[in-house]
Amino acid sequence: MNKVKGALPIIAFVFAAFAAFAFNFPENEVTSKYGSHAGDIYDVTNVNMGPDTDEYQCNGETSQCLFEDQELQNPVSSSWGEFDPGDALIPIPTK
């Protein structure tokens, strides 16, 4: 019985460490989103889709609208249409 009593702090520590990792969920990762219009590239990662001047739209279904990278190589799934930025959105400066 004394051996079990002596091991209780170690068992509690191992259980606490396990619980800390088991219930620590990662936050949702934000996927970067970029669109291209008239030769300019726009970062719309935290921008809503809509008709306002500070939003963007994907009109039609003729081409890929959004990409995950600034080089426009990795398309965002289910984002078809022509990218149309609102007037208040500012393009990324070219290098």
Coordinates of N, CA, C and O in Angstrom, one line a residue:
M1 N 0.8 -1.2 0.0 CA 0.0 0.0 0.0 C 0.9 1.3 0.0 O 0.5 2.2 -0.6
N2 N 2.0 1.2 0.7 CA 2.9 2.4 0.7 C 3.5 2.7 -0.6 O 3.7 3.8 -1.0
K3 N 3.7 1.6 -1.5 CA 4.2 1.9 -2.8 C 3.2 2.6 -3.6 O 3.6 3.5 -4.4
V4 N 2.0 2.3 -3.5 CA 0.9 2.9 -4.3 C 0.8 4.4 -3.8 O 0.6 5.3 -4.6
K5 N 0.9 4.6 -2.5 CA 0.8 6.0 -2.0 C 1.9 6.9 -2.5 O 1.8 8.0 -2.8
G6 N 3.1 6.3 -2.6 CA 4.3 7.0 -3.1 C 4.2 7.3 -4.6 O 4.7 8.3 -5.1
A7 N 3.5 6.5 -5.3 CA 3.3 6.7 -6.7 C 2.2 7.6 -7.1 O 2.1 8.0 -8.3
L8 N 1.3 7.9 -6.2 CA 0.1 8.8 -6.5 C 0.5 10.1 -7.1 O -0.1 10.6 -8.0
P9 N 1.5 10.9 -6.5 CA 1.9 12.1 -7.1 C 2.4 12.0 -8.6 O 2.0 12.8 -9.4
I10 N 3.1 10.9 -8.8 CA 3.6 10.7 -10.2 C 2.4 10.4 -11.1 O 2.3 10.9 -12.3
I11 N 1.5 9.6 -10.7 CA 0.3 9.2 -11.5 C -0.5 10.5 -11.8 O -1.0 10.7 -12.9
A12 N -0.7 11.3 -10.7 CA -1.5 12.6 -10.9 C -0.8 13.5 -11.9 O -1.5 14.1 -12.7
F13 N 0.5 13.6 -11.8 CA 1.3 14.4 -12.8 C 1.1 13.9 -14.2 O 0.9 14.7 -15.1
V14 N 1.3 12.6 -14.4 CA 1.1 12.1 -15.7 C -0.3 12.3 -16.3 O -0.5 12.6 -17.4
F15 N -1.3 12.1 -15.4 CA -2.7 12.3 -15.9 C -2.9 13.8 -16.2 O -3.6 14.1 -17.2
A16 N -2.4 14.7 -15.4 CA -2.6 16.1 -15.7 C -1.9 16.5 -17.0 O -2.4 17.3 -17.8
A17 N -0.7 16.0 -17.2 CA 0.0 16.3 -18.5 C -0.8 15.7 -19.7 O -0.9 16.4 -20.7
F18 N -1.3 14.5 -19.6 CA -2.1 14.0 -20.6 C -3.4 14.8 -20.9 O -3.7 15.1 -22.0
A19 N -4.0 15.2 -19.8 CA -5.3 16.0 -20.0 C -5.0 17.4 -20.6 O -5.7 17.9 -21.4
A20 N -3.8 18.0 -20.3 CA -3.5 19.3 -20.9 C -3.3 19.1 -22.4 O -3.7 20.0 -23.1
F21 N -2.7 18.1 -22.8 CA -2.5 17.9 -24.3 C -3.8 17.4 -25.0 O -4.1 17.8 -26.1
A22 N -4.6 16.6 -24.3 CA -5.8 16.0 -24.9 C -6.9 17.1 -25.1 O -7.7 16.9 -26.0
F23 N -6.9 18.1 -24.2 CA -8.0 19.0 -24.3 C -7.6 20.4 -24.8 O -8.3 21.4 -24.6
N24 N -6.4 20.5 -25.4 CA -5.9 21.7 -25.9 C -6.0 21.7 -27.4 O -5.2 21.2 -28.1
F25 N -7.2 22.2 -27.9 CA -7.4 22.2 -29.4 C -6.8 23.4 -30.1 O -6.9 24.5 -29.6
P26 N -6.2 23.2 -31.2 CA -5.7 24.3 -32.0 C -6.8 25.2 -32.5 O -7.9 24.7 -32.8
E27 N -6.5 26.5 -32.7 CA -7.4 27.4 -33.2 C -7.5 27.1 -34.7 O -6.6 26.6 -35.4
N28 N -8.7 27.5 -35.3 CA -8.8 27.4 -36.7 C -7.8 28.2 -37.5 O -7.7 29.4 -37.2
E29 N -7.1 27.6 -38.4 CA -6.2 28.3 -39.2 C -6.9 29.1 -40.3 O -7.8 28.7 -40.9
V30 N -6.4 30.3 -40.5 CA -7.0 31.2 -41.5 C -6.3 30.9 -42.8 O -5.0 31.0 -42.9
T31 N -7.0 30.6 -43.9 CA -6.4 30.3 -45.2 C -6.3 31.7 -45.9 O -7.3 32.4 -46.0
S32 N -5.1 32.0 -46.4 CA -4.9 33.2 -47.1 C -5.7 33.2 -48.4 O -5.9 32.1 -49.0
K33 N -6.3 34.3 -48.8 CA -7.0 34.4 -50.1 C -6.6 35.6 -50.9 O -6.5 36.7 -50.3
Y34 N -6.3 35.4 -52.1 CA -5.8 36.4 -53.0 C -6.7 36.4 -54.3 O -7.1 35.3 -54.8
G35 N -6.9 37.6 -54.9 CA -7.6 37.6 -56.2 C -6.9 38.6 -57.1 O -6.1 39.5 -56.6
S36 N -7.1 38.4 -58.4 CA -6.4 39.3 -59.4 C -7.5 39.9 -60.3 O -8.4 39.3 -60.7
H37 N -7.2 41.2 -60.5 CA -8.2 42.0 -61.3 C -7.3 43.1 -62.0 O -6.6 43.9 -61.4
A38 N -7.4 43.1 -63.4 CA -6.8 44.1 -64.2 C -5.3 44.1 -63.9 O -4.7 45.2 -63.9
G39 N -4.6 43.0 -63.7 CA -3.2 42.9 -63.5 C -2.8 43.2 -62.0 O -1.6 43.1 -61.7
D40 N -3.7 43.6 -61.2 CA -3.4 43.9 -59.8 C -3.8 42.7 -58.9 O -4.8 42.0 -59.2
I41 N -3.0 42.4 -57.8 CA -3.3 41.3 -56.9 C -3.8 41.9 -55.6 O -3.2 42.9 -55.1
Y42 N -4.9 41.4 -55.1 CA -5.5 41.9 -53.8 C -5.5 40.8 -52.8 O -5.7 39.6 -53.1
D43 N -5.1 41.2 -51.5 CA -5.1 40.2 -50.4 C -6.5 40.4 -49.8 O -6.8 41.5 -49.2
V44 N -7.4 39.4 -49.9 CA -8.7 39.5 -49.3 C -8.9 38.4 -48.2 O -10.0 37.9 -48.0
T45 N -7.8 38.1 -47.5 CA -7.9 37.1 -46.4 C -8.9 37.4 -45.4 O -9.7 36.5 -45.0
N46 N -9.0 38.6 -44.9 CA -10.0 38.9 -43.9 C -11.1 39.9 -44.4 O -11.6 40.7 -43.7
V47 N -11.4 39.8 -45.7 CA -12.4 40.6 -46.3 C -13.6 39.8 -46.7 O -13.5 38.6 -47.1
N48 N -14.8 40.3 -46.4 CA -16.0 39.6 -46.7 C -16.4 39.7 -48.2 O -16.0 40.7 -48.9
M49 N -17.1 38.7 -48.7 CA -17.6 38.7 -50.0 C -18.9 39.4 -50.0 O -19.7 39.2 -49.1
G50 N -19.1 40.4 -50.9 CA -20.4 41.1 -50.9 C -20.3 42.3 -51.9 O -19.2 42.5 -52.5
P51 N -21.3 43.1 -52.0 CA -21.4 44.2 -53.0 C -20.8 45.5 -52.5 O -20.7 46.5 -53.2
D52 N -20.5 45.6 -51.2 CA -20.0 46.9 -50.6 C -18.6 47.2 -51.2 O -17.9 46.4 -51.7
T53 N -18.2 48.5 -51.1 CA -16.9 49.0 -51.6 C -15.7 48.4 -50.9 O -14.7 48.3 -51.5
D54 N -15.9 47.9 -49.6 CA -14.8 47.3 -48.9 C -14.9 45.7 -49.0 O -14.3 45.0 -48.1
E55 N -15.6 45.2 -49.9 CA -15.8 43.8 -50.1 C -15.4 43.4 -51.5 O -15.1 44.2 -52.3
Y56 N -15.5 42.1 -51.9 CA -15.2 41.6 -53.2 C -16.3 40.7 -53.7 O -17.1 40.2 -52.9
Q57 N -16.3 40.4 -55.0 CA -17.3 39.5 -55.5 C -16.6 38.5 -56.5 O -15.6 38.9 -57.1
C58 N -17.1 37.4 -56.6 CA -16.7 36.4 -57.7 C -17.9 36.3 -58.6 O -18.8 35.6 -58.3
N59 N -17.8 37.0 -59.7 CA -18.9 37.0 -60.7 C -18.8 36.0 -61.8 O -17.7 35.8 -62.4
G60 N -19.9 35.3 -62.0 CA -19.9 34.2 -63.1 C -19.2 33.0 -62.6 O -18.8 32.8 -61.5
E61 N -19.0 32.1 -63.6 CA -18.3 30.8 -63.2 C -17.3 30.4 -64.3 O -17.1 29.3 -64.7
T62 N -16.6 31.4 -64.9 CA -15.8 31.2 -66.1 C -14.3 30.9 -65.7 O -13.6 30.3 -66.5
S63 N -13.9 31.4 -64.5 CA -12.5 31.2 -64.2 C -12.3 31.0 -62.7 O -13.3 31.2 -61.9
Q64 N -11.1 30.8 -62.2 CA -10.8 30.7 -60.8 C -10.8 32.1 -60.2 O -10.2 33.0 -60.7
C65 N -11.5 32.3 -59.1 CA -11.6 33.6 -58.5 C -10.6 33.8 -57.4 O -9.9 34.9 -57.4
L66 N -10.4 32.9 -56.5 CA -9.5 33.1 -55.4 C -8.3 32.1 -55.3 O -8.5 30.9 -55.8
F67 N -7.2 32.5 -54.8 CA -6.0 31.6 -54.7 C -5.5 31.7 -53.3 O -5.7 32.7 -52.6
E68 N -4.8 30.7 -52.8 CA -4.2 30.7 -51.5 C -2.8 31.3 -51.4 O -2.3 31.5 -50.3
D69 N -2.2 31.7 -52.6 CA -0.9 32.3 -52.6 C -0.9 33.5 -53.5 O -1.7 33.6 -54.4
Q70 N 0.0 34.4 -53.2 CA 0.1 35.6 -53.9 C 0.6 35.4 -55.4 O 0.3 36.3 -56.2
E71 N 1.2 34.3 -55.7 CA 1.6 34.0 -57.0 C 0.5 33.4 -57.9 O 0.6 33.1 -59.0
L72 N -0.7 33.2 -57.2 CA -1.9 32.7 -57.9 C -1.7 31.3 -58.5 O -2.1 31.0 -59.6
Q73 N -1.1 30.4 -57.7 CA -0.8 29.1 -58.2 C -1.7 28.0 -57.5 O -2.0 27.0 -58.1
N74 N -2.1 28.3 -56.3 CA -2.9 27.3 -55.6 C -4.4 27.8 -55.4 O -4.6 28.7 -54.5
P75 N -5.3 27.3 -56.2 CA -6.7 27.8 -56.1 C -7.4 27.4 -54.9 O -7.1 26.4 -54.3
V76 N -8.2 28.3 -54.4 CA -9.1 28.0 -53.3 C -10.3 27.2 -53.8 O -10.9 27.6 -54.8
S77 N -10.6 26.1 -53.2 CA -11.7 25.2 -53.7 C -13.0 26.0 -53.7 O -13.3 26.8 -52.8
S78 N -13.8 25.7 -54.6 CA -15.2 26.2 -54.8 C -15.2 27.8 -54.8 O -16.0 28.4 -54.2
S79 N -14.3 28.4 -55.5 CA -14.2 29.8 -55.7 C -14.2 30.2 -57.1 O -13.2 30.8 -57.6
W80 N -15.2 29.9 -57.8 CA -15.2 30.1 -59.3 C -15.8 31.5 -59.6 O -16.7 32.0 -58.8
G81 N -15.4 32.1 -60.6 CA -15.9 33.4 -61.1 C -14.8 34.4 -61.3 O -13.6 34.2 -61.0
E82 N -15.1 35.5 -61.9 CA -14.2 36.6 -62.1 C -14.1 37.4 -60.9 O -15.1 37.9 -60.4
F83 N -12.9 37.6 -60.4 CA -12.6 38.4 -59.2 C -12.9 39.9 -59.4 O -12.4 40.5 -60.4
D84 N -13.8 40.5 -58.6 CA -14.2 41.9 -58.8 C -14.0 42.6 -57.4 O -14.9 42.4 -56.6
P85 N -12.9 43.3 -57.2 CA -12.7 44.0 -55.9 C -13.6 45.2 -55.8 O -13.9 45.9 -56.7
G86 N -14.0 45.5 -54.5 CA -14.7 46.8 -54.3 C -13.7 48.0 -54.4 O -12.5 47.8 -54.4
D87 N -14.3 49.1 -54.6 CA -13.5 50.3 -54.9 C -12.6 50.7 -53.7 O -11.5 51.3 -53.9
A88 N -12.9 50.3 -52.5 CA -12.1 50.7 -51.3 C -11.0 49.7 -51.1 O -10.1 50.0 -50.3
L89 N -11.0 48.6 -51.8 CA -9.9 47.6 -51.6 C -8.6 48.1 -52.3 O -8.7 48.6 -53.5
I90 N -7.5 48.0 -51.7 CA -6.2 48.5 -52.2 C -5.4 47.3 -52.7 O -5.2 46.3 -51.9
P91 N -4.9 47.3 -53.9 CA -4.0 46.2 -54.4 C -2.7 46.1 -53.7 O -2.2 47.1 -53.1
I92 N -2.1 44.9 -53.7 CA -0.8 44.7 -53.1 C 0.2 45.5 -54.0 O 0.2 45.3 -55.2
P93 N 1.1 46.2 -53.5 CA 2.1 46.9 -54.3 C 3.0 45.9 -55.0 O 3.4 44.9 -54.5
T94 N 3.3 46.2 -56.3 CA 4.2 45.3 -57.1 C 5.6 45.6 -56.7 O 6.0 46.7 -56.3
K95 N 6.4 44.6 -56.9 CA 7.8 44.7 -56.5 C 8.6 45.3 -57.6 O 8.4 45.2 -58.7

